[in-house]
């Protein structure tokens, strides 16, 4: 008997929820250092774009101290549903948000946000209760410190959330490099410095030995 | 199938148990540094006050080396049930303590204390056996070192405890900022220095650009 | 539904298994620093003695590089069953060891040893299969590094082992300080330097203010 | 009730899968330092050889930036099935790979690879779905950082994977030192520097005191 | 021969410089966690007040993203010279700042600020060149990460800066508890949680044994 | 007496040396995580460009395993002297490299490279011997691990190197924000995610309150 | 030219100063974990006894929250000068303390205490000014956290203090094992668990092969 | 003025001292993990061999618990002077050891050993007093923990020791890859797994594109 059996992400059945990646709230994130965290969030966003997944943006009190959504996300998803919540902490309590999710017709939800134990965990747990399959992108979600994060992970694991990170999400959606070698290669090169180095060396050497 | 399905904290159905936050025992806490730990305990206490949750205090051998309860807790909850246990290590073995809990009529117990694997875990595990829903506030609970804490967390997770931290507890109880924007804002500003900084900058700029 | 419901240690129903705490093997332990690890092992042994629990010692190839059992353990338990295994890595594969356990008539096994993922985990997992309730003393068990330990803990947690540490074991067995205040106090003072400091200050001040 | 009951590795029923230990991909591994990781991979390979387990090698785009398989693995297993996947990220999606596994007739799969959350986790999770017993060798598998690894471990634990490390695998397969004392001793001496030191001292002293 | 011989802080000859502790810039500080850092800055400020040292405040672009000075500092030092620099990064390049320092007539400068390698180090190094004795309060100064801090410390040490922390500064200024036992005691109790615990236990026990 | 008195970087008297930031060698850097390291190197390069400092590039065996220079550096400095060393490990042993430095007429050398204790330290130490003032950019230089880095830092500090990081270099060169507020602001926004967040919030709020 | 040339500890010319190892103050020590710290202090004390060095004890406000001296130190040095300072923070400001030191006629001072940056550093720096050779026992001295310690070390190093640890002190005083093999062996066995293990294995094997 | 000016290692003027790398003592080394430490020691030994440097071996009580010299070192340097010290802790106190050094006629001493603050530091400091130029190989020297190491490094730095690591030593001795490309390449490939990976990928690609 297994607690959370394997459920594979399916690009035809998945949507992405980006919850409260706001300029002010980002200053609260201290369990992942800022260069890496910024990269992870943008990597997930680029993956959502690359796989053409329906993506839903939501924020909390954008005009107050929490600050506006990361501008890069607005730019990447200009036509995405954008729910500026008037007060609900758990975005799932906002009917527009849930409606936008249901409108996608997808059953798999890929979730990331700030802070992990609130904006991410509440949505993830509610989505499971509502019958969705939930995949939390742990490294594109941040919070105050490692202890807080670890507690949130255990709570989510116990409830049946699939704990993942952006690269695993991208690879599970891609399934086969042949679906678009150039596309996945670009995603890796732009967001994994070590992989870019491999490609730089490879291409230089290939060019030198045609 | 899920091990521990989502149970949302409900301000109308929750009580807070603060177990053995005593001046002597606090010197044993080394898995969280003292500035942060003091802040976390007081943040949880302020949250209990803010949400007007029934709160129960208990101590072990206050007149011996374990020392008196943190004075701030006494001050915050002058009328709370206060059970100075004559010897029981697991507070659940003290009938007055259990009686005080049952007298609240609440089914959700929010628990924090020192040390995590004893004063917290024993109560938490007993409460689950007794049919309560149990939410441990991991960052307002402390112990000797990270290894000890990690083992205690795994034991509690396996038994169905909801692992949380004080900010998650506060947000899950609040549900919607509109219930009391000023109140939750003050709680955040007083206990999250980064959030206070955000508010300071916001208010200064708002004042400068009326 | 819970994965591993609360089972309380019961001094009338518990035995202690100390597996391969041998002088050579101790040099392999690097996930806990040596001052602390030595203290933890002796604390568990003193607790076993204090609660008068049947204790079983076993070793692997004592006359080879693994080296002899820690002399302190031999001294503490001169009459304990002592199984020098001729080759079985999992002590549960040794009939004398299992026989010694069954001879105690206890159903709760408190287990510690070196190294965690082998000498401890194999016995713990086998004991569960054999119908025992198993409590691993994580901080009196050591191994090569934290990564190895973490994997072993997850395997044991998933199989239903109660993950504990020596202080939790002692407190759960004691139940109530009044069973023997002096005894438990001495155990704490000898193995928790911070607690000894509390007692030193307390007694000095009490003596000064009679 | 237990989530993942004890299943013992059985040398007559186990096969080893080494997934994508390629020279380029190894530069991505940063959750284990390189001296240790190289040692762990070769230790697992030597163990597979020692126990004469059917071993299957697979790679992804060996002629591109991912680079060729570690030469030591090619040398150790010259006749092993070697599946150079044309594009499948999850090796289980490659029919030749699954066919090679089924051809072994074994029901227990010991899996290691790079990177943990993709090349290892995908295969492990698929294998469980396909009815195999799965043992992931966590310290012979590597990935970008500890956070990524921890998420992958929780996902695999929840799905019923047995989380192990190379030394535990070797000991569980060996069962009894007497099956081949010299062989297991050599494996330990070659891959555990502390154990080699014990043997060096032991043999010197034995020689001096014949 | 000594590089930097002992120079004792002298309360009659010391001034305090607080450089750029601004709400926005504080979000850049990640080498010290925020609860502790806030406490350290306020502890230094309280010490400056307690010893009645001339204190000088300076900021950089308060009306922009750097944000306003921490309000607590404004409140503590309402009459202190306050130099809002129009652009100089090194405050020593601002004539008003240097003039304010010289006006104190003190030769010992106690410096803290954000970020360590710029706002603190530049002033400290310039002050040494100008003939002052310089004491940097390392734990009331913060920066991006530990690596950045370590480099800044080595540069300052090599130039003759006395590397100190707030408690050392307070104790060196106090010289003898008898100068004001209550005052120093309050400073410690307010900013060292462990010390407050000691005092709580002490006073409770003293009261109980009059 | 001071070991290394303050020497301020002067934009009219400084040159930048970028040593061996090659795609292959970058995979050796493990004392700084890759997202941050890549950012630091590009931040230093952008600063060199912003301050229009003469910049010199050098590499070691670009056509072998060390791999080509990071392409971004080639793009940023298309006309910079570029010395592909035929074998000298210490670039200072290459007459063309030293000649290129002397041709700049600058006396202050800002140095970064891979690996710290060789490619950076050798050049830095040689430059001091040759009479230059040397500023090592510690966070744009990387090596195998923290221990190696720490030893290299102590050697360089003892020899009179100014240990700095890229942000300190940029600020010391800038001296006054008014020299080019937009330019320095862009440098910060592009390479300090926390600072970009501050600017995002500030501009949004300013726009909302015109 | 050297900053701090080699000065060898000489058992005929050295005295030991133990400063403020008091039960209350020990709870402030968090840069070294308590099992190790207690061991280090007692190891240094045992070494002082073993080499028969004049040893001086001093405390600060023993009857207040700082608590009494560690009882073990009182027991080990019943006849040592014992200066209970009435208020001086820097023990060197207490004439009795300095007089006791001068009465020993020794020129080398071995110093340890709590907390490092105050009770230790102040005495060490004053002693250098007074013409003594000063050896700080870094691992028998403790303070609030690693950052505080590191700053204190840099200040002391810059002033010419010899930074040592207890084992180095013992070995430099011993010079040659032949002075007392049993004595130094016992010191090592009692305070270095790894060394005790080596001896246990050695003696067992020697006994088995006479 | 510089504390320790640059002195370049010169293969015609350097000797290597390997001090007490004994099987028993190696179990004391806990500041570097064992896979890495073993590799570092052998890398230094291989470098000494490669550059044909006179190498001197010494041990302390080889027939007791300290155990025999690492067999690999005996094998590599069968004809090296080998001083089994009868009791001197500081090898420099052994006339045969100093005589062996002087017999080499070299003025630069490259030193590594176990433990850092005793066997290495004492020899290094004595050698400086005796007029030698001293280069300590920090990563081929080990001790109890990082705190002990850090103190030893500061003492050695202050006395004028050049703090280095094995790769820096090898590169400074080599000066120019052209002296022996194959030789240095092999040294790197055998002791830097990341570098071996680079070479594996490079050669595979070169072979594929002839």
GROMACS .gro file of C-alpha atoms in nm, chain E residues 9 22 44 53 56 74-75 83 90 94 97 103 110 116 120 145 149 159 167-168 180 183-184 203:
model
   24
  849UNK     CA    1   3.706   5.203   2.453
  862UNK     CA    2   1.729   5.215   0.646
  884UNK     CA    3   2.390   4.899   2.018
  893UNK     CA    4   2.770   5.876   2.386
  896UNK     CA    5   2.550   6.055   1.465
  914UNK     CA    6   1.494   5.832   1.514
  915UNK     CA    7   1.298   5.797   1.835
  923UNK     CA    8   2.305   6.378   0.787
  930UNK     CA    9   3.125   5.683   0.174
  934UNK     CA   10   3.028   6.422   0.323
  937UNK     CA   11   2.924   6.413   0.855
  943UNK     CA   12   3.245   6.848   1.676
  950UNK     CA   13   3.216   5.304   1.717
  956UNK     CA   14   2.916   4.606   0.594
  960UNK     CA   15   3.066   5.051   0.726
  985UNK     CA   16   2.600   3.693   0.272
  989UNK     CA   17   3.115   3.983   0.524
  999UNK     CA   18   4.387   4.815   0.810
 1007UNK     CA   19   2.810   4.324   2.390
 1008UNK     CA   20   3.186   4.369   2.392
 1020UNK     CA   21   2.542   5.122   3.719
 1023UNK     CA   22   2.146   4.999   3.388
 1024UNK     CA   23   2.376   4.738   3.243
 1043UNK     CA   24   1.456   3.676   4.101
   0.00000   0.00000   0.00000
